[in-house]
PDB file of C-alpha atoms and ligand atoms in Angstrom:
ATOM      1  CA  UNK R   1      13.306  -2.895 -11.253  1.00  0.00           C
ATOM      2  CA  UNK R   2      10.511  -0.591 -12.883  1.00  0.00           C
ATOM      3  CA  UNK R   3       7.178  -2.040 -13.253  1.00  0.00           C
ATOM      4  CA  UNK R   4       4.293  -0.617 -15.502  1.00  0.00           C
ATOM      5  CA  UNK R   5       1.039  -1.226 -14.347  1.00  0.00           C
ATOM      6  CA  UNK R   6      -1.363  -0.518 -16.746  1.00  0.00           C
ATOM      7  CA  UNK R   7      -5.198   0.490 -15.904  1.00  0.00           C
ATOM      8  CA  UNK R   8      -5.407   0.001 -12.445  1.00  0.00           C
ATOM      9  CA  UNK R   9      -8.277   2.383 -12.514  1.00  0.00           C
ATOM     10  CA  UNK R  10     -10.730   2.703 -15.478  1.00  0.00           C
ATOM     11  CA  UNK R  11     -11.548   5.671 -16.904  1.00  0.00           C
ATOM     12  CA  UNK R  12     -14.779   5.961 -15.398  1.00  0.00           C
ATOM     13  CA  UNK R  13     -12.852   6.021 -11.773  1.00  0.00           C
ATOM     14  CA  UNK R  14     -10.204   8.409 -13.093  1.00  0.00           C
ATOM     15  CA  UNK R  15     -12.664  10.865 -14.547  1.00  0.00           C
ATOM     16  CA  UNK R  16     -14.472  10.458 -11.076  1.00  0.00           C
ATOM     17  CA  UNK R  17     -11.270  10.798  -8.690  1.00  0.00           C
ATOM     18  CA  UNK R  18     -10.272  13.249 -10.721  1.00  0.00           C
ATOM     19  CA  UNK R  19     -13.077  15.604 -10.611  1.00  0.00           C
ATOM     20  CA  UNK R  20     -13.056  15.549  -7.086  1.00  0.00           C
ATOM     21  CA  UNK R  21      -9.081  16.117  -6.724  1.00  0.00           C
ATOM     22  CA  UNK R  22      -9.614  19.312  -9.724  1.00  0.00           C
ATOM     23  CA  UNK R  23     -12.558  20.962  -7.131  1.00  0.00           C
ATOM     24  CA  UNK R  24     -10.159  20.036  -3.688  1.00  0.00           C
ATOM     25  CA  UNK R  25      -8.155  22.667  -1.292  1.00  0.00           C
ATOM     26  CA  UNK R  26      -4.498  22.082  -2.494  1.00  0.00           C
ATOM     27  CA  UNK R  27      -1.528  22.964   0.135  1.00  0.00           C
ATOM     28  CA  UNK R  28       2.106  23.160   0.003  1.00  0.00           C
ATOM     29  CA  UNK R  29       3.591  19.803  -0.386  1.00  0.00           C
ATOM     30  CA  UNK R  30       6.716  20.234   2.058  1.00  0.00           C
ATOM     31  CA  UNK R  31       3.681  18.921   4.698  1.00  0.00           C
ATOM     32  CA  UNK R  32       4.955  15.681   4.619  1.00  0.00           C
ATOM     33  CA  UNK R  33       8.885  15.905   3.491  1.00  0.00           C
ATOM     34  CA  UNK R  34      12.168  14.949   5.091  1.00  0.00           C
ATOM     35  CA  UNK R  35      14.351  18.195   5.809  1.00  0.00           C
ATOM     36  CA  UNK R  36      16.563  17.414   2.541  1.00  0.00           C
ATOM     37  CA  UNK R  37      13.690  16.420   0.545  1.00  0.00           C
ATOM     38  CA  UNK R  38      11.798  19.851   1.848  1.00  0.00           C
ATOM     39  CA  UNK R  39      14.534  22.278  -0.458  1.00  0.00           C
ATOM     40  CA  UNK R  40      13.958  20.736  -3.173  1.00  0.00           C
ATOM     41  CA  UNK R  41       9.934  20.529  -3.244  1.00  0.00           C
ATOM     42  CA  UNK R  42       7.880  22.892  -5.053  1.00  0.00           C
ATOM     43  CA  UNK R  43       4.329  21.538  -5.862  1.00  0.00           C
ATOM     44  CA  UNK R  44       1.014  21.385  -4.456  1.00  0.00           C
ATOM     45  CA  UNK R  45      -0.717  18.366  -2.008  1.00  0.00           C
ATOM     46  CA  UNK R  46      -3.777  16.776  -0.387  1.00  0.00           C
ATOM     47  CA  UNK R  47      -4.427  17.343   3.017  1.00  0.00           C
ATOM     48  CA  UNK R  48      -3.885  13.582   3.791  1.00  0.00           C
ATOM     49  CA  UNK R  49      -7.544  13.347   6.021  1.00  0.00           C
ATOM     50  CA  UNK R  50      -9.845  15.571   3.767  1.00  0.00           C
ATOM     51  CA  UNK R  51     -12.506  13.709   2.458  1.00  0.00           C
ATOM     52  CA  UNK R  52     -11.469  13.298  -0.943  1.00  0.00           C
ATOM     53  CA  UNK R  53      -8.252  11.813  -0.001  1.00  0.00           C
ATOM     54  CA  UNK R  54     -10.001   9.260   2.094  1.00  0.00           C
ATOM     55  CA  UNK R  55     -12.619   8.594  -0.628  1.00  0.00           C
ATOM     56  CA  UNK R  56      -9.808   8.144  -3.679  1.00  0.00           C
ATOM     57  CA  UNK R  57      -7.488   6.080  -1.480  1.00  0.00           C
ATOM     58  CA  UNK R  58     -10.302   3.669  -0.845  1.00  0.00           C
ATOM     59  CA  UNK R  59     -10.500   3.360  -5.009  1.00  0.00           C
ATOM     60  CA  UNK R  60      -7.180   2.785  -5.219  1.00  0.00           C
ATOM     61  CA  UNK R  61      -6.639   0.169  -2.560  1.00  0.00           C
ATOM     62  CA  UNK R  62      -9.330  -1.818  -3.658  1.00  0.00           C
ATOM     63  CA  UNK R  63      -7.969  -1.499  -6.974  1.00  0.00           C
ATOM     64  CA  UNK R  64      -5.149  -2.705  -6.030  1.00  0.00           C
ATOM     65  CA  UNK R  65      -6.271  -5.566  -4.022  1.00  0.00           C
ATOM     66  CA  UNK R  66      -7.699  -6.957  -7.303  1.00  0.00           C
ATOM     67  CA  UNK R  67      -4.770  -6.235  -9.437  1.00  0.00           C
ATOM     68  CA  UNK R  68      -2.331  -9.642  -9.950  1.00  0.00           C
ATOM     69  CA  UNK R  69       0.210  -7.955 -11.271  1.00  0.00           C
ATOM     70  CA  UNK R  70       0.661  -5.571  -9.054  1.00  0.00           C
ATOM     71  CA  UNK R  71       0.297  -8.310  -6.438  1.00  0.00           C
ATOM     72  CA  UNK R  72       3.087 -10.501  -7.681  1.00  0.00           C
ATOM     73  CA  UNK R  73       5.428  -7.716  -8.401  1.00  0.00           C
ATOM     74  CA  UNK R  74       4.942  -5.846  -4.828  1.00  0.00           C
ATOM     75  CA  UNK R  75       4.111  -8.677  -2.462  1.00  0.00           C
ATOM     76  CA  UNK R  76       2.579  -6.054  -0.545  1.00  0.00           C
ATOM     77  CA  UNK R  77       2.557  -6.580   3.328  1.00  0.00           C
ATOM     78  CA  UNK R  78       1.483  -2.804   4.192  1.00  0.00           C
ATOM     79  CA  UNK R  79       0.565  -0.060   1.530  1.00  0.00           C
ATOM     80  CA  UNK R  80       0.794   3.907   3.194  1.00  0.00           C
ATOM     81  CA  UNK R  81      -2.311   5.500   2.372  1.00  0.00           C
ATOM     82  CA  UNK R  82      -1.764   6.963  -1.228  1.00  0.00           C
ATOM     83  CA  UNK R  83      -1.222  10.780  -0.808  1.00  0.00           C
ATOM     84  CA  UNK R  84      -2.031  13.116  -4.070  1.00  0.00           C
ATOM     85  CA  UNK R  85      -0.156  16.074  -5.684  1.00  0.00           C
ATOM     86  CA  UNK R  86      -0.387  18.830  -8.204  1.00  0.00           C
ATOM     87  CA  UNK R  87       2.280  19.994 -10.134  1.00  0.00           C
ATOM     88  CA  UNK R  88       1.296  23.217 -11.795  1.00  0.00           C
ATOM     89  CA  UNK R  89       1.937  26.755 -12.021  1.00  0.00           C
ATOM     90  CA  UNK R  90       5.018  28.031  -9.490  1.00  0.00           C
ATOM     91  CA  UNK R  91       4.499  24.539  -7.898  1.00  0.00           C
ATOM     92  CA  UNK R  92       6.035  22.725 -10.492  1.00  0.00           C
ATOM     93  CA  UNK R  93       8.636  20.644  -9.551  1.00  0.00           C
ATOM     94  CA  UNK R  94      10.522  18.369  -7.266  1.00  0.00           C
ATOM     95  CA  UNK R  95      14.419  17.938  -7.581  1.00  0.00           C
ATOM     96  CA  UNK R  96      16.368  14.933  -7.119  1.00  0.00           C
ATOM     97  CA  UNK R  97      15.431  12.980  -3.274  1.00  0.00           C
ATOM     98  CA  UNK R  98      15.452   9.927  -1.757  1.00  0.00           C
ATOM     99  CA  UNK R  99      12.264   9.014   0.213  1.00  0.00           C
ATOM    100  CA  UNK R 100      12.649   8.402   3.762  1.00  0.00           C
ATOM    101  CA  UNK R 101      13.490   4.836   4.631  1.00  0.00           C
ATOM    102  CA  UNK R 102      10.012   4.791   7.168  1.00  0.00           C
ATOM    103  CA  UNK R 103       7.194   5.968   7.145  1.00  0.00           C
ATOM    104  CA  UNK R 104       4.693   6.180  10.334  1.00  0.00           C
ATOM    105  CA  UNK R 105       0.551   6.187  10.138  1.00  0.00           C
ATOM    106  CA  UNK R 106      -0.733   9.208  11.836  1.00  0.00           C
ATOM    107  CA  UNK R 107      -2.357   8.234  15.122  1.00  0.00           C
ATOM    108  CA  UNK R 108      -1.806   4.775  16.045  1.00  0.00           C
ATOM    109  CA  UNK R 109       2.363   5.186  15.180  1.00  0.00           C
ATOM    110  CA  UNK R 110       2.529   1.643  12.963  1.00  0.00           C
ATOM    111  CA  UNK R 111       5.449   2.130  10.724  1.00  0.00           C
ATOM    112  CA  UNK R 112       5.720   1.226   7.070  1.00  0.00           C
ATOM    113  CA  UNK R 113       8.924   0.561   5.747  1.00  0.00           C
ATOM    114  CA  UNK R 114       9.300   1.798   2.232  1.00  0.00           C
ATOM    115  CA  UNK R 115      10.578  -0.853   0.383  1.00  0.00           C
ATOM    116  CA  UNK R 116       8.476  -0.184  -3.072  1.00  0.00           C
ATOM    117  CA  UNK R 117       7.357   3.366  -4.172  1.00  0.00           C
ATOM    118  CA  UNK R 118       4.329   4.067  -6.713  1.00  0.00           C
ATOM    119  CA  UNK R 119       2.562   7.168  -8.712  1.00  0.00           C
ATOM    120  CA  UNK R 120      -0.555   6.597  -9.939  1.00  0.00           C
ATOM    121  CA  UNK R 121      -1.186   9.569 -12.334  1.00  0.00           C
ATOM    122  CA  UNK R 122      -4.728  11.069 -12.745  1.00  0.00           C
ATOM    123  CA  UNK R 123      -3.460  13.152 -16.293  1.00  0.00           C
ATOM    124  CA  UNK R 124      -2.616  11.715 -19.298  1.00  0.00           C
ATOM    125  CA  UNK R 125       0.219  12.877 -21.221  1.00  0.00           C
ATOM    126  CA  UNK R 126      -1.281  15.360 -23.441  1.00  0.00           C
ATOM    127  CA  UNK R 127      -2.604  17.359 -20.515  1.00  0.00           C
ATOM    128  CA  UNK R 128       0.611  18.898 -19.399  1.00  0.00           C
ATOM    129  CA  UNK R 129       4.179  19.248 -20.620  1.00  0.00           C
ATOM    130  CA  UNK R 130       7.563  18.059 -18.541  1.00  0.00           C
ATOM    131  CA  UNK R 131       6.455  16.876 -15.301  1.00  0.00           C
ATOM    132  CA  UNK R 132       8.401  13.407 -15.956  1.00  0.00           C
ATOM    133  CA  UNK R 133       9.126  11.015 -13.093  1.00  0.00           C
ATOM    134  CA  UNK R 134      12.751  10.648 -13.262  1.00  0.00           C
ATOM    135  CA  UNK R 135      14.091   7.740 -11.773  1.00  0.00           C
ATOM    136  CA  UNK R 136      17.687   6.867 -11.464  1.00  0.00           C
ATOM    137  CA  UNK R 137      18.173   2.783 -11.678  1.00  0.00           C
ATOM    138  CA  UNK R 138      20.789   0.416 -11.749  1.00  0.00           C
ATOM    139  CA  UNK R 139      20.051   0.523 -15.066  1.00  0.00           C
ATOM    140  CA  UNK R 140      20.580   3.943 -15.505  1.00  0.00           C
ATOM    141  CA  UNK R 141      17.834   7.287 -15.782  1.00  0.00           C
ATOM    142  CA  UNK R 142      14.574   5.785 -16.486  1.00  0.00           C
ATOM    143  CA  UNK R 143      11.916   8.521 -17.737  1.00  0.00           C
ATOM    144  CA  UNK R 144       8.247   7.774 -16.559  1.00  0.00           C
ATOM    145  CA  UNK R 145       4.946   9.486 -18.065  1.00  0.00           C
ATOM    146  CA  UNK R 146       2.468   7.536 -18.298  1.00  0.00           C
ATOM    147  CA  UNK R 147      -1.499   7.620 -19.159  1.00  0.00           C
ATOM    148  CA  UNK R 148      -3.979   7.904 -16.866  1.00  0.00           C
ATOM    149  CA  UNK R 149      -4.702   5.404 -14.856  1.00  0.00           C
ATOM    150  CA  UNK R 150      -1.380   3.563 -15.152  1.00  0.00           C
ATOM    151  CA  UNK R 151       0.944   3.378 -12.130  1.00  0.00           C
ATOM    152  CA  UNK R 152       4.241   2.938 -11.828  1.00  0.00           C
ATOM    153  CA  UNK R 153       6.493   0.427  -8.960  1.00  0.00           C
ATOM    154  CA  UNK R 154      10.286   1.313  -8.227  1.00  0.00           C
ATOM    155  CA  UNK R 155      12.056   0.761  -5.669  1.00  0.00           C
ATOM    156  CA  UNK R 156      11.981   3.135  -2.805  1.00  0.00           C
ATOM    157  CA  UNK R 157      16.046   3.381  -2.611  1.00  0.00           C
ATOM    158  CA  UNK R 158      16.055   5.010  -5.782  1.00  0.00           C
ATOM    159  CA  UNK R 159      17.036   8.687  -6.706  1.00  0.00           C
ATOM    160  CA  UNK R 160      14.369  10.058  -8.470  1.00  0.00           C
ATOM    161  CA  UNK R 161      12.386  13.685  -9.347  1.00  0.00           C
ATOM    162  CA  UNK R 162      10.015  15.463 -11.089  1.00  0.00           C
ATOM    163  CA  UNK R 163      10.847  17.398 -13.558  1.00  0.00           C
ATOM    164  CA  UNK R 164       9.203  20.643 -14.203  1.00  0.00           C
ATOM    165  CA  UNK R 165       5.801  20.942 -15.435  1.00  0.00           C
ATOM    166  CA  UNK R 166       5.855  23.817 -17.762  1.00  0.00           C
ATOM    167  CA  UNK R 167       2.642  24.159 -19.010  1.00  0.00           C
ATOM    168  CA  UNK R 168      -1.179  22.446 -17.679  1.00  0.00           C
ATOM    169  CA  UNK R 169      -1.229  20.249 -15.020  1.00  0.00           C
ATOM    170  CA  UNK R 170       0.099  16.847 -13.741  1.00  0.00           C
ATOM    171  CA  UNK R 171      -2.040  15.268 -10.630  1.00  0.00           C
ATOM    172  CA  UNK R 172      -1.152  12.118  -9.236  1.00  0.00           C
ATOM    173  CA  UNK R 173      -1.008   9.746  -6.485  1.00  0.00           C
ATOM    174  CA  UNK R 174       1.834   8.198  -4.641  1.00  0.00           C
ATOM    175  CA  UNK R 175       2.785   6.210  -1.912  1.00  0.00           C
ATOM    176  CA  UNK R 176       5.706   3.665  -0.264  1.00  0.00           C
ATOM    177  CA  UNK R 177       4.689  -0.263   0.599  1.00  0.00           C
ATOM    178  CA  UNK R 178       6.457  -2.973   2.641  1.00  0.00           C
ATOM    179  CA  UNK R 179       6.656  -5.864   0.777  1.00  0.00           C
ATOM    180  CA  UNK R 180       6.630  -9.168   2.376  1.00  0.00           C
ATOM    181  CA  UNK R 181       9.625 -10.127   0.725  1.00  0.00           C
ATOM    182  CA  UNK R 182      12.050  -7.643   1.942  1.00  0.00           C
ATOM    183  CA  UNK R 183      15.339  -8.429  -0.238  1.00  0.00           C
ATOM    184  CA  UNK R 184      15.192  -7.046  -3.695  1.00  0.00           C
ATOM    185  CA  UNK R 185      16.903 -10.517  -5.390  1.00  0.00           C
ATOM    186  CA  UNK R 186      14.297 -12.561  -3.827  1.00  0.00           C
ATOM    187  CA  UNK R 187      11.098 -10.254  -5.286  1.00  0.00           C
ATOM    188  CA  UNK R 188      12.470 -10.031  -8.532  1.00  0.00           C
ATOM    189  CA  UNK R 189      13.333 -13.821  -8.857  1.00  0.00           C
ATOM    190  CA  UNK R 190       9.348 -14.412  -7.584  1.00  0.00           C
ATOM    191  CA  UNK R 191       8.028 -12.100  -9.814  1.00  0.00           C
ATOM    192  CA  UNK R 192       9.843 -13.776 -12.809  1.00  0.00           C
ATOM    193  CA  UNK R 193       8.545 -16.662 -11.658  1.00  0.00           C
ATOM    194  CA  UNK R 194       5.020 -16.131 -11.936  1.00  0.00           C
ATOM    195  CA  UNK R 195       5.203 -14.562 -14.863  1.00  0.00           C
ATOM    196  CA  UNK R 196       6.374 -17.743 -16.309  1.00  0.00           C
ATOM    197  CA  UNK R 197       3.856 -19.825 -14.451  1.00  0.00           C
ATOM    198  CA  UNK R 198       0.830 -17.646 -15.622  1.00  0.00           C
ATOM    199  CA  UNK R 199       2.988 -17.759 -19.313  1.00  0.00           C
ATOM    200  CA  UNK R 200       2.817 -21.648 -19.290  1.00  0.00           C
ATOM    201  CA  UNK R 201      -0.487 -22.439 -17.935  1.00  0.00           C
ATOM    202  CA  UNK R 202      -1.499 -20.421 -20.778  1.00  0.00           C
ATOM    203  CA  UNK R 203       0.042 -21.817 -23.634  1.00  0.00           C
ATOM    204  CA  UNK R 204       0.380 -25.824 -22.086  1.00  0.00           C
ATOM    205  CA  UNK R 205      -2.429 -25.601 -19.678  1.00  0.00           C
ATOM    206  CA  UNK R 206      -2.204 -27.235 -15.868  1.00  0.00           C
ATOM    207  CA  UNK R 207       0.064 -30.662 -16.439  1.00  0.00           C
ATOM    208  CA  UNK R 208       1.882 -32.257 -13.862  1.00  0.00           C
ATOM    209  CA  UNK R 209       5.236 -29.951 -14.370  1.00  0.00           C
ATOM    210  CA  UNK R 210       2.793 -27.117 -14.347  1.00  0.00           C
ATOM    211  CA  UNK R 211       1.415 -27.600 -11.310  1.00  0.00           C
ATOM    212  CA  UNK R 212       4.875 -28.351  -9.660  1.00  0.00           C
ATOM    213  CA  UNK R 213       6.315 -25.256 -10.784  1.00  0.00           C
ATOM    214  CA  UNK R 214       3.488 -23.698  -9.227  1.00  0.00           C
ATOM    215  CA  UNK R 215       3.971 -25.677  -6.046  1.00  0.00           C
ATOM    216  CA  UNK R 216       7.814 -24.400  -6.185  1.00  0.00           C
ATOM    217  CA  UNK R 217       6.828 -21.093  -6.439  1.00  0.00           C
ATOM    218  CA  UNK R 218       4.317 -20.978  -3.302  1.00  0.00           C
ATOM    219  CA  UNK R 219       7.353 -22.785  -1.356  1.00  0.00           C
ATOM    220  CA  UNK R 220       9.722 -20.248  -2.071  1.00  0.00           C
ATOM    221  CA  UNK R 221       7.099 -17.528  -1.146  1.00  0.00           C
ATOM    222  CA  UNK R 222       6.578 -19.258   2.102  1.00  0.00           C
ATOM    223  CA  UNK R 223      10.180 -19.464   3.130  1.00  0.00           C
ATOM    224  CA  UNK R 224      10.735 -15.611   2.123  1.00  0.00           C
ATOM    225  CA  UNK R 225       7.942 -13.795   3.267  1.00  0.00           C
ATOM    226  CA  UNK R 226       6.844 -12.117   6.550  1.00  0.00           C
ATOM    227  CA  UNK R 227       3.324 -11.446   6.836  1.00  0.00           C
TER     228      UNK R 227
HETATM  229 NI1  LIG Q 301       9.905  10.874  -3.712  1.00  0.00          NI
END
């Protein structure tokens, strides 16, 4: 399942972010690939402790820990700290990878398994050409390019790549998550479910069968999730 998540930043906190990730040191971005994913990676990173990293993550998580929807359709447990990347130039593109399965935090060695991936992106469409996020679904290819300060949720399992960025420049952010609902079946039938609930208490308000619903949603979250 792909989910759009429109304006998670506004566009006073893009234009911010991304005036300090234009004027930052860009590196090679095989710093933090897999040996597979490595030949297939051509485009430029953060350093994942320079300052600007730490400042724009902090934006983004608390973003995040406002945004419902990305709340409901993650059930985040533990979010690696977003990394950034520049597609541009020679560093253009990244071919078809999986991401690796975990991920650890650099000191303390806590593992995040990546159940959920996201980009963030920092351009807007106009601002570069190519540089879609291609993902391969159940569903089939899915092609992702979306404004700035719109993210995008699949699942971490997935095939996906960039493709080439042919012209300007495509910056974004991106990270894994553990969810606290681990199986796939049991997110999606949650997230489905809210939806409805915040559907219904809009259009009928809280009544009685409102409130249950609710109730049977919070149950099932309790028996499923692992905080
Ligand atoms: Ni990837």
């Amino acid at each position: 399942m792909l989910i759009h998540i429109p304006n998670v930043l506004n566009d006073e906190e893009v234009q911010r972010c991304k005036k300090m990730l234009v004027e930052s040191n860009w590196v090679d971005g095989n710093v933090t690939s897999g040996t597979q994913a490595a030949k297939m990676k051509r485009n430029l990173q953060l350093p994942e402790d320079c300052d600007e990293a730490i400042v724009i993550q902090k934006v983004i998580l608390d973003a995040l820990s406002k945004n419902g929807l990305f709340f409901s359709a993650a059930l985040p447990k533990k979010i690696f700290p977003p990394l950034f990347n520049c597609y541009t130039g020679e560093m253009n593109t990244f071919g078809n990878h999986v991401d690796n399965a975990i991920r650890t935090l650099r000191g303390g060695g806590k593992r995040v398994r990546s159940d959920l991936s996201f980009t963030l992106f920092f351009s807007n469409p106009d601002e570069y050409e190519g540089g879609e996020l291609v993902i391969e679904d159940t569903f089939g290819e899915q092609r992702v390019k979306l404004p700035a300060g719109d993210m995008i949720l699949y699942p971490s399992s997935s095939v996906h790549r960039v493709e080439p960025v042919t012209s300007g420049a495509r910056i974004c952010s991106f990270t894994w998550l553990e969810s606290m609902v681990r199986e796939v079946e049991k997110r999606r039938l949650l997230f489905d479910m809210d939806m409805s609930i915040i559907s219904l208490r809009e259009t009928i308000g809280d009544t009685e069968d409102s409130i249950r619903f609710t109730s049977c949603y919070h149950n099932l979250l309790r028996m499923w999730s692992d905080t």
